[in-house]
């Protein structure tokens, strides 16, 4: 039952996590690369050596934020219900 109740919150938290990860990536990319826009995989003018580090950094940030949010949410559900939602 806890898993069923947790699911809508997990979806909302996942969306919020994506927005947080995107904003954090933008700030880090600007600080590291000294440019406003990160290279996009479909950008014809960018080389692989520019695209791959940006994508790797973005994926790492997104993965960490997702883990933090989902683990925190599951811990919160366990605190409220006494059961782990997974």
mmCIF file of C-alpha atoms in Angstrom:
data_model
loop_
_atom_site.group_PDB
_atom_site.id
_atom_site.type_symbol
_atom_site.label_atom_id
_atom_site.label_comp_id
_atom_site.label_asym_id
_atom_site.label_seq_id
_atom_site.Cartn_x
_atom_site.Cartn_y
_atom_site.Cartn_z
ATOM 1 C CA UNK A 1 0.000 0.000 0.000
ATOM 2 C CA UNK A 2 2.830 2.417 0.823
ATOM 3 C CA UNK A 3 4.301 1.836 -2.642
ATOM 4 C CA UNK A 4 1.002 2.778 -4.275
ATOM 5 C CA UNK A 5 0.707 5.964 -2.222
ATOM 6 C CA UNK A 6 4.340 6.847 -2.879
ATOM 7 C CA UNK A 7 4.132 6.549 -6.685
ATOM 8 C CA UNK A 8 2.464 9.949 -7.422
ATOM 9 C CA UNK A 9 4.935 11.695 -5.146
ATOM 10 C CA UNK A 10 7.836 9.896 -6.800
ATOM 11 C CA UNK A 11 6.699 11.169 -10.191
ATOM 12 C CA UNK A 12 6.418 14.765 -8.988
ATOM 13 C CA UNK A 13 9.738 14.565 -7.160
ATOM 14 C CA UNK A 14 11.334 13.085 -10.265
ATOM 15 C CA UNK A 15 10.169 16.034 -12.352
ATOM 16 C CA UNK A 16 11.391 18.503 -9.752
ATOM 17 C CA UNK A 17 14.681 16.641 -9.574
ATOM 18 C CA UNK A 18 15.086 16.978 -13.333
ATOM 19 C CA UNK A 19 14.580 20.724 -13.106
ATOM 20 C CA UNK A 20 17.045 20.989 -10.214
ATOM 21 C CA UNK A 21 19.628 18.869 -12.037
ATOM 22 C CA UNK A 22 19.269 20.953 -15.198
ATOM 23 C CA UNK A 23 19.719 24.219 -13.318
ATOM 24 C CA UNK A 24 22.705 22.855 -11.393
ATOM 25 C CA UNK A 25 24.307 21.557 -14.592
ATOM 26 C CA UNK A 26 23.895 24.969 -16.247
ATOM 27 C CA UNK A 27 25.604 26.722 -13.341
ATOM 28 C CA UNK A 28 28.455 24.209 -13.207
ATOM 29 C CA UNK A 29 28.927 24.268 -16.986
ATOM 30 C CA UNK A 30 29.142 28.070 -17.026
ATOM 31 C CA UNK A 31 31.736 27.995 -14.233
ATOM 32 C CA UNK A 32 33.838 25.211 -15.756
ATOM 33 C CA UNK A 33 33.634 25.918 -19.483
ATOM 34 C CA UNK A 34 33.151 29.699 -19.318
ATOM 35 C CA UNK A 35 30.346 29.546 -21.880
ATOM 36 C CA UNK A 36 26.602 29.917 -21.470
ATOM 37 C CA UNK A 37 25.369 26.970 -23.526
ATOM 38 C CA UNK A 38 26.617 23.417 -23.217
ATOM 39 C CA UNK A 39 27.182 21.509 -26.440
ATOM 40 C CA UNK A 40 24.212 19.493 -27.636
ATOM 41 C CA UNK A 41 24.552 16.112 -29.321
ATOM 42 C CA UNK A 42 22.649 17.385 -32.353
ATOM 43 C CA UNK A 43 24.847 20.481 -32.741
ATOM 44 C CA UNK A 44 26.559 19.935 -36.076
ATOM 45 C CA UNK A 45 29.269 22.505 -35.360
ATOM 46 C CA UNK A 46 30.484 20.802 -32.175
ATOM 47 C CA UNK A 47 33.018 17.961 -32.098
ATOM 48 C CA UNK A 48 32.653 14.768 -30.066
ATOM 49 C CA UNK A 49 35.419 15.944 -27.731
ATOM 50 C CA UNK A 50 33.177 18.880 -26.778
ATOM 51 C CA UNK A 51 29.904 16.957 -26.595
ATOM 52 C CA UNK A 52 30.920 13.886 -24.585
ATOM 53 C CA UNK A 53 32.279 15.660 -21.481
ATOM 54 C CA UNK A 54 29.158 17.837 -21.319
ATOM 55 C CA UNK A 55 26.839 14.840 -21.628
ATOM 56 C CA UNK A 56 28.831 12.851 -19.049
ATOM 57 C CA UNK A 57 28.692 15.708 -16.547
ATOM 58 C CA UNK A 58 24.986 16.233 -17.146
ATOM 59 C CA UNK A 59 24.273 12.522 -16.672
ATOM 60 C CA UNK A 60 26.325 12.324 -13.485
ATOM 61 C CA UNK A 61 24.540 15.316 -11.971
ATOM 62 C CA UNK A 62 21.129 13.966 -12.982
ATOM 63 C CA UNK A 63 21.924 10.549 -11.506
ATOM 64 C CA UNK A 64 23.054 11.955 -8.175
ATOM 65 C CA UNK A 65 20.052 14.275 -7.866
ATOM 66 C CA UNK A 66 17.679 11.429 -8.776
ATOM 67 C CA UNK A 67 19.233 9.127 -6.174
ATOM 68 C CA UNK A 68 19.067 11.814 -3.488
ATOM 69 C CA UNK A 69 15.433 12.573 -4.167
ATOM 70 C CA UNK A 70 14.216 8.993 -4.469
ATOM 71 C CA UNK A 71 16.166 7.787 -1.451
ATOM 72 C CA UNK A 72 14.988 10.749 0.607
ATOM 73 C CA UNK A 73 11.390 10.190 -0.459
ATOM 74 C CA UNK A 74 11.521 6.497 0.352
ATOM 75 C CA UNK A 75 13.047 7.250 3.746
ATOM 76 C CA UNK A 76 10.281 9.771 4.397
ATOM 77 C CA UNK A 77 7.602 7.221 3.521
ATOM 78 C CA UNK A 78 9.211 4.682 5.843
ATOM 79 C CA UNK A 79 9.238 7.291 8.599
ATOM 80 C CA UNK A 80 5.531 7.992 8.098
ATOM 81 C CA UNK A 81 4.246 4.489 7.417
ATOM 82 C CA UNK A 82 6.871 2.171 8.885
ATOM 83 C CA UNK A 83 7.377 0.391 5.534
ATOM 84 C CA UNK A 84 9.767 0.934 2.635
ATOM 85 C CA UNK A 85 7.849 1.825 -0.561
ATOM 86 C CA UNK A 86 9.935 -0.202 -3.017
#
